[in-house]
Coordinates of C-alpha atoms and ligand atoms in Angstrom, one line a residue:
X1 CA 0.3 -33.9 68.0
X2 CA 1.7 -30.2 67.5
X3 CA 4.0 -30.5 70.8
X4 CA 5.8 -33.3 68.7
X5 CA 6.3 -31.4 65.8
X6 CA 9.5 -29.2 64.8
X7 CA 9.4 -25.7 64.2
X8 CA 8.6 -24.9 60.4
X9 CA 7.3 -28.2 60.4
X10 CA 6.7 -29.6 56.6
X11 CA 3.6 -31.0 55.6
X12 CA 1.9 -31.7 52.0
X13 CA -1.1 -30.6 50.4
X14 CA -2.9 -33.9 49.9
X15 CA -2.1 -35.5 46.4
X16 CA 0.7 -37.2 45.1
X17 CA 2.0 -37.9 42.1
X18 CA 0.7 -41.5 40.3
X19 CA 3.3 -43.7 39.4
X20 CA 2.9 -45.3 35.8
X21 CA 1.7 -48.5 36.4
X22 CA -1.2 -47.0 38.5
X23 CA -2.6 -45.5 35.2
X24 CA -2.2 -48.6 33.6
X25 CA -3.9 -50.3 36.3
X26 CA -6.8 -47.7 36.6
X27 CA -7.4 -48.1 32.9
X28 CA -8.0 -51.8 33.5
X29 CA -9.9 -51.1 36.5
X30 CA -12.0 -49.0 34.3
X31 CA -12.6 -51.1 31.3
X32 CA -13.5 -54.3 34.0
X33 CA -10.8 -56.2 33.5
X34 CA -10.0 -56.3 37.8
X35 CA -12.2 -57.7 40.4
X36 CA -12.8 -55.9 43.7
X37 CA -10.1 -58.0 45.2
X38 CA -7.7 -56.5 42.4
X39 CA -8.8 -53.2 42.3
X40 CA -8.6 -52.7 46.4
X41 CA -5.4 -54.2 46.6
X42 CA -4.4 -51.6 43.6
X43 CA -5.6 -48.6 45.4
X44 CA -4.1 -49.5 48.9
X45 CA -0.2 -50.3 47.1
X46 CA -0.9 -47.3 45.5
X47 CA -1.6 -45.3 49.0
X48 CA 1.0 -47.2 50.6
X49 CA 3.6 -45.8 48.0
X50 CA 2.4 -42.5 48.5
X51 CA 2.9 -42.8 52.0
X52 CA 6.4 -44.1 52.2
X53 CA 7.5 -41.6 50.0
X54 CA 6.6 -39.0 52.4
X55 CA 8.1 -40.4 55.1
X56 CA 11.4 -41.2 53.3
X57 CA 11.4 -37.8 51.9
X58 CA 11.2 -36.8 55.6
X59 CA 7.8 -34.9 55.7
X60 CA 6.7 -34.1 59.5
X61 CA 2.6 -34.5 58.7
X62 CA 1.6 -37.0 56.3
X63 CA -1.6 -37.7 53.8
X64 CA -2.8 -40.5 52.0
X65 CA -1.8 -39.3 48.7
X66 CA -5.2 -39.0 47.7
X67 CA -4.6 -42.1 45.5
X68 CA -8.5 -43.2 45.6
X69 CA -9.6 -39.6 44.2
X70 CA -9.4 -38.6 40.5
X71 CA -8.4 -35.3 39.2
X72 CA -9.0 -34.4 42.5
X73 CA -12.9 -33.6 42.6
X74 CA -14.1 -36.1 40.0
X75 CA -14.8 -39.3 42.3
X76 CA -16.8 -37.5 44.5
X77 CA -19.3 -37.1 41.6
X78 CA -20.2 -40.8 42.1
X79 CA -20.4 -40.1 45.5
X80 CA -23.8 -37.7 45.2
X81 CA -27.4 -38.6 44.2
X82 CA -29.4 -36.5 42.0
X83 CA -27.0 -35.7 39.1
X84 CA -26.8 -36.9 35.5
X85 CA -23.7 -36.8 33.4
X86 CA -23.1 -34.1 30.6
X87 CA -20.8 -34.5 27.9
X88 CA -17.2 -32.7 28.2
X89 CA -17.6 -29.0 26.2
X90 CA -14.3 -30.1 24.2
X91 CA -13.2 -33.3 23.6
X92 CA -10.4 -33.2 21.2
X93 CA -7.0 -31.3 21.7
X94 CA -5.3 -30.6 25.2
X95 CA -7.0 -31.6 28.5
X96 CA -8.0 -28.4 30.0
X97 CA -10.5 -27.0 32.4
X98 CA -13.3 -27.2 29.3
X99 CA -12.4 -30.7 28.8
X100 CA -13.6 -32.4 32.1
X101 CA -17.1 -34.1 32.8
X102 CA -20.1 -32.1 33.5
X103 CA -22.8 -32.8 35.6
X104 CA -26.5 -31.2 35.8
X105 CA -28.7 -31.8 38.9
X106 CA -32.3 -33.5 38.4
X107 CA -32.9 -32.7 41.9
X108 CA -31.7 -31.1 45.1
X109 CA -28.5 -32.8 45.7
X110 CA -27.5 -35.2 48.6
X111 CA -24.3 -37.5 49.3
X112 CA -26.3 -40.3 51.2
X113 CA -23.1 -42.1 52.3
X114 CA -20.5 -39.5 52.4
X115 CA -17.8 -38.6 50.3
X116 CA -15.3 -41.2 50.7
X117 CA -12.7 -39.3 52.8
X118 CA -13.0 -41.5 56.4
X119 CA -12.1 -44.2 54.5
X120 CA -9.2 -42.9 52.9
X121 CA -8.2 -41.4 56.3
X122 CA -8.7 -44.6 58.5
X123 CA -6.6 -46.3 56.0
X124 CA -3.8 -43.8 56.3
X125 CA -3.9 -44.7 60.1
X126 CA -3.1 -47.9 59.9
X127 CA -0.3 -47.3 57.5
X128 CA 2.1 -44.9 59.1
X129 CA 2.6 -43.5 63.1
X130 CA 3.4 -40.3 61.7
X131 CA 1.4 -37.1 62.5
X132 CA -1.2 -37.1 59.9
X133 CA -3.7 -34.7 58.4
X134 CA -6.9 -35.0 56.6
X135 CA -8.2 -33.4 53.7
X136 CA -11.5 -32.6 52.3
X137 CA -13.0 -30.2 49.6
X138 CA -15.0 -27.6 50.7
X139 CA -18.6 -27.2 48.9
X140 CA -17.7 -24.6 46.2
X141 CA -14.9 -27.3 45.0
X142 CA -17.2 -29.6 45.3
X143 CA -19.7 -28.1 42.7
X144 CA -17.5 -26.5 40.1
X145 CA -18.1 -29.1 37.7
X146 CA -22.3 -29.2 38.1
X147 CA -24.0 -26.8 36.1
X148 CA -26.9 -25.1 37.1
X149 CA -29.2 -23.9 34.4
X150 CA -32.7 -21.9 34.8
X151 CA -35.7 -24.0 35.5
X152 CA -33.6 -27.1 37.2
X153 CA -33.4 -27.8 40.9
X154 CA -31.3 -24.8 41.5
X155 CA -32.3 -22.4 39.2
X156 CA -29.4 -21.0 38.1
X157 CA -28.5 -20.0 41.5
X158 CA -25.2 -21.5 42.1
X159 CA -24.8 -20.3 45.4
X160 CA -27.7 -22.2 46.6
X161 CA -26.2 -25.3 45.0
X162 CA -23.2 -24.6 47.2
X163 CA -25.2 -24.3 50.5
X164 CA -26.7 -27.9 49.6
X165 CA -23.6 -29.6 49.6
X166 CA -22.6 -27.9 53.3
X167 CA -24.4 -30.5 55.1
X168 CA -22.7 -33.2 53.6
X169 CA -19.0 -31.5 54.2
X170 CA -19.7 -31.2 57.9
X171 CA -21.2 -34.8 58.4
X172 CA -17.9 -35.7 56.9
X173 CA -16.0 -33.6 59.0
X174 CA -17.7 -34.8 62.0
X175 CA -17.2 -38.2 60.9
X176 CA -13.2 -37.6 60.1
X177 CA -13.3 -36.7 64.0
X178 CA -14.9 -39.7 64.9
X179 CA -12.2 -42.1 62.8
X180 CA -9.5 -40.0 64.8
X181 CA -8.4 -36.8 62.5
X182 CA -7.1 -34.3 64.8
X183 CA -6.1 -32.2 62.0
X184 CA -8.4 -31.4 58.9
X185 CA -7.1 -29.4 55.9
X186 CA -10.3 -27.8 53.7
X187 CA -9.7 -27.6 50.0
X188 CA -11.3 -24.5 48.3
X189 CA -9.3 -23.8 45.5
X190 CA -12.4 -23.0 43.8
X191 CA -13.5 -19.9 45.9
X192 CA -11.1 -18.0 44.6
X193 CA -12.6 -18.2 40.9
X194 CA -15.5 -15.6 41.6
X195 CA -14.2 -12.5 43.1
X196 CA -16.6 -10.8 45.0
X197 CA -18.5 -14.0 46.6
X198 CA -15.4 -14.2 49.5
X199 CA -17.7 -13.2 52.4
X200 CA -20.3 -15.6 51.0
X201 CA -17.9 -18.3 50.8
X202 CA -16.5 -17.8 54.1
X203 CA -20.0 -18.0 55.8
X204 CA -20.3 -21.3 53.7
X205 CA -17.0 -22.7 55.4
X206 CA -18.2 -21.6 58.9
X207 CA -21.1 -23.7 58.2
X208 CA -19.1 -26.6 57.3
X209 CA -17.2 -26.4 60.3
X210 CA -19.6 -26.0 62.9
X211 CA -19.3 -28.1 66.0
X212 CA -16.0 -29.8 63.9
X213 CA -13.6 -30.1 67.0
X214 CA -10.1 -30.5 65.3
X215 CA -7.4 -28.6 64.2
X216 CA -8.6 -27.1 60.8
X217 CA -6.8 -25.3 57.7
X218 CA -8.5 -23.6 54.7
X219 CA -6.4 -24.0 51.6
X220 CA -7.6 -21.2 49.0
X221 CA -5.6 -21.7 45.6
X222 CA -5.7 -20.6 41.9
X223 CA -6.3 -24.0 40.3
X224 CA -4.4 -27.2 39.2
X225 CA -5.6 -28.8 36.5
X226 CA -2.7 -30.3 34.7
X227 CA -0.6 -27.7 36.5
X228 CA -3.0 -24.7 35.3
X229 CA -4.0 -21.8 37.4
X230 CA -7.9 -20.9 36.9
X231 CA -8.7 -18.1 39.5
X232 CA -6.9 -14.5 39.4
X233 CA -3.9 -15.0 41.0
X234 CA -4.0 -12.7 43.9
X235 CA -5.1 -12.9 47.8
X236 CA -5.9 -9.4 48.1
X237 CA -9.3 -9.6 47.1
X238 CA -10.4 -12.2 49.4
X239 CA -9.0 -10.1 52.6
X240 CA -10.4 -9.1 54.8
X241 CA -13.5 -11.3 54.3
X242 CA -10.9 -14.6 54.9
X243 CA -10.2 -13.2 58.2
X244 CA -13.5 -14.5 59.2
X245 CA -12.9 -18.1 58.3
X246 CA -13.2 -20.3 61.6
X247 CA -9.8 -21.7 60.7
X248 CA -6.6 -21.9 62.7
X249 CA -4.7 -22.5 59.3
X250 CA -4.5 -20.6 56.1
X251 CA -2.6 -22.8 53.4
X252 CA -1.7 -20.6 50.4
X253 CA 0.5 -20.8 47.6
X254 CA 3.6 -18.8 47.2
X255 CA 6.5 -20.1 45.5
X256 CA 4.7 -20.8 41.9
X257 CA 3.9 -16.9 42.1
X258 CA 7.8 -15.8 43.1
X259 CA 6.5 -15.3 46.8
X260 CA 4.1 -12.4 45.4
X261 CA 2.0 -11.1 48.6
X262 CA 3.9 -12.8 51.2
X263 CA 4.3 -9.2 52.9
X264 CA 0.5 -8.9 52.9
X265 CA 0.9 -10.8 56.2
X266 CA 2.5 -7.5 57.8
X267 CA -0.6 -5.4 56.5
X268 CA -3.1 -8.1 57.9
X269 CA -1.6 -8.8 60.9
X270 CA -0.9 -12.7 61.6
X271 CA -3.7 -13.9 64.2
X272 CA -3.3 -17.7 62.9
X273 CA -1.1 -20.5 61.8
X274 CA 0.1 -19.9 58.1
X275 CA 1.3 -22.8 55.7
X276 CA 3.0 -21.1 52.9
X277 CA 3.9 -22.9 49.7
X278 CA 7.3 -23.2 49.1
X279 CA 7.8 -25.5 46.5
X280 CA 6.1 -24.9 42.9
X281 CA 4.3 -28.0 42.0
X282 CA 3.6 -26.8 38.7
X283 CA 7.3 -26.5 37.3
X284 CA 9.7 -29.1 36.9
X285 CA 12.6 -26.9 38.1
X286 CA 13.9 -28.7 41.0
X287 CA 14.4 -26.5 44.3
X288 CA 17.6 -26.8 45.6
X289 CA 17.2 -26.7 49.6
X290 CA 18.8 -23.3 49.2
X291 CA 16.1 -22.1 47.2
X292 CA 13.4 -23.1 49.7
X293 CA 15.5 -22.1 52.6
X294 CA 15.4 -18.5 50.8
X295 CA 11.6 -18.6 50.4
X296 CA 11.5 -19.6 53.9
X297 CA 13.8 -16.5 55.2
X298 CA 11.0 -14.3 53.0
X299 CA 8.3 -15.9 54.9
X300 CA 9.9 -15.0 58.2
X301 CA 10.6 -11.4 57.2
X302 CA 6.7 -11.3 57.6
X303 CA 5.5 -14.4 59.7
X304 CA 6.6 -15.3 63.2
X305 CA 8.3 -18.7 63.1
X306 CA 6.2 -20.6 65.2
X307 CA 3.2 -19.6 63.1
X308 CA 4.9 -20.8 59.9
X309 CA 4.5 -24.4 58.3
X310 CA 6.0 -25.5 54.6
X311 CA 4.0 -27.3 52.1
X312 CA 4.5 -27.5 48.4
X313 CA 1.8 -24.9 46.8
X314 CA -0.8 -27.2 46.0
X315 CA -1.4 -31.3 45.4
X316 CA 0.9 -33.2 43.4
X317 CA -1.7 -35.4 41.2
X318 CA -0.9 -33.4 38.1
X319 CA 3.1 -34.4 38.0
X320 CA 4.7 -37.9 37.6
X321 CA 5.3 -39.9 41.3
X322 CA 9.5 -39.1 40.4
X323 CA 9.3 -35.2 40.5
X324 CA 6.9 -35.3 43.4
X325 CA 9.2 -37.5 45.5
X326 CA 12.4 -35.3 44.4
X327 CA 10.2 -31.9 45.3
X328 CA 9.3 -33.5 48.9
X329 CA 13.1 -34.2 49.5
X330 CA 14.1 -30.5 48.8
X331 CA 11.0 -29.1 50.6
X332 CA 12.4 -31.5 53.7
X333 CA 16.0 -30.5 53.3
X334 CA 15.0 -26.6 52.5
X335 CA 13.2 -26.8 56.0
X336 CA 16.2 -28.3 57.8
X337 CA 18.5 -25.7 56.1
X338 CA 15.8 -22.7 57.1
X339 CA 15.4 -24.5 60.8
X340 CA 19.3 -24.6 61.3
X341 CA 19.7 -20.8 60.1
X342 CA 16.8 -19.9 62.7
X343 CA 18.5 -21.6 65.3
X344 CA 22.2 -20.0 64.4
Ligands
LIG1 ZN1 -4.5 -26.0 45.5

């Protein structure tokens, strides 16, 4: 697949912006006004739209838009057994990290029927001839809305809870490969929330990808719930632990941080591919192709062109579809401009 890609290939992080009609349809599905067939058609239509938007924008490697997921990870809790629903901590005012539904373990958690990413990926394959990438959250991110307390199945031990999700993620990644995935990105934005545990998180990541025969990307960002970050917005503390990750590509956000720490690659040494966020998904400012090309030029000062690929900083779920589509077009145009300059 890689042989067919241009230099500085563009791809997406995973999720696409939901169109207005889809939100309306989701409300109808929630209240039981849609039948199974209506619902399936709705999700298929939304997914096709996300795929077409990426194709029409000129993105080189595409995803299904994660239109079947809700608020990034919420859908996955429905796939887990051994969880009890808890009320959100805050129900009034602006929606934020303290507004989300939470869960508590009633016993050790299992995921008997998989996380559902294989079904998403299989559908994607039926809808496009372009190179594709599958995405799956890692165990830290999957655990983020589960509260463990003294005396429950994990006795307040968050790491034990995360480790219990590792076999499920490993099985999911292997199932994705069996379904035809040759490039899988593991998303671990929540790994950036607790400084000091990077080494343990990487051990966990390596256990998740054990025996997974595909190109593996690792996305670490600082959170993107309704465009708000949550973590300490620096990659510096994660190194050198992150270099132990058995992945072929790091996928990091830079545009929203005004390309801060891009120079770190010169210190660290680029021993694998780096996908750099050169489009800010948290801002309505529409980058011009020139803006994107300037950011790419900065990346190229520290990362060899053959190891660099270009992405939006994170998923587009928190922005409307039109913003996502517009930014994708500008990402592709900026990449073209950067390639021309590189060629010249
Ligand atoms: Zn992200």
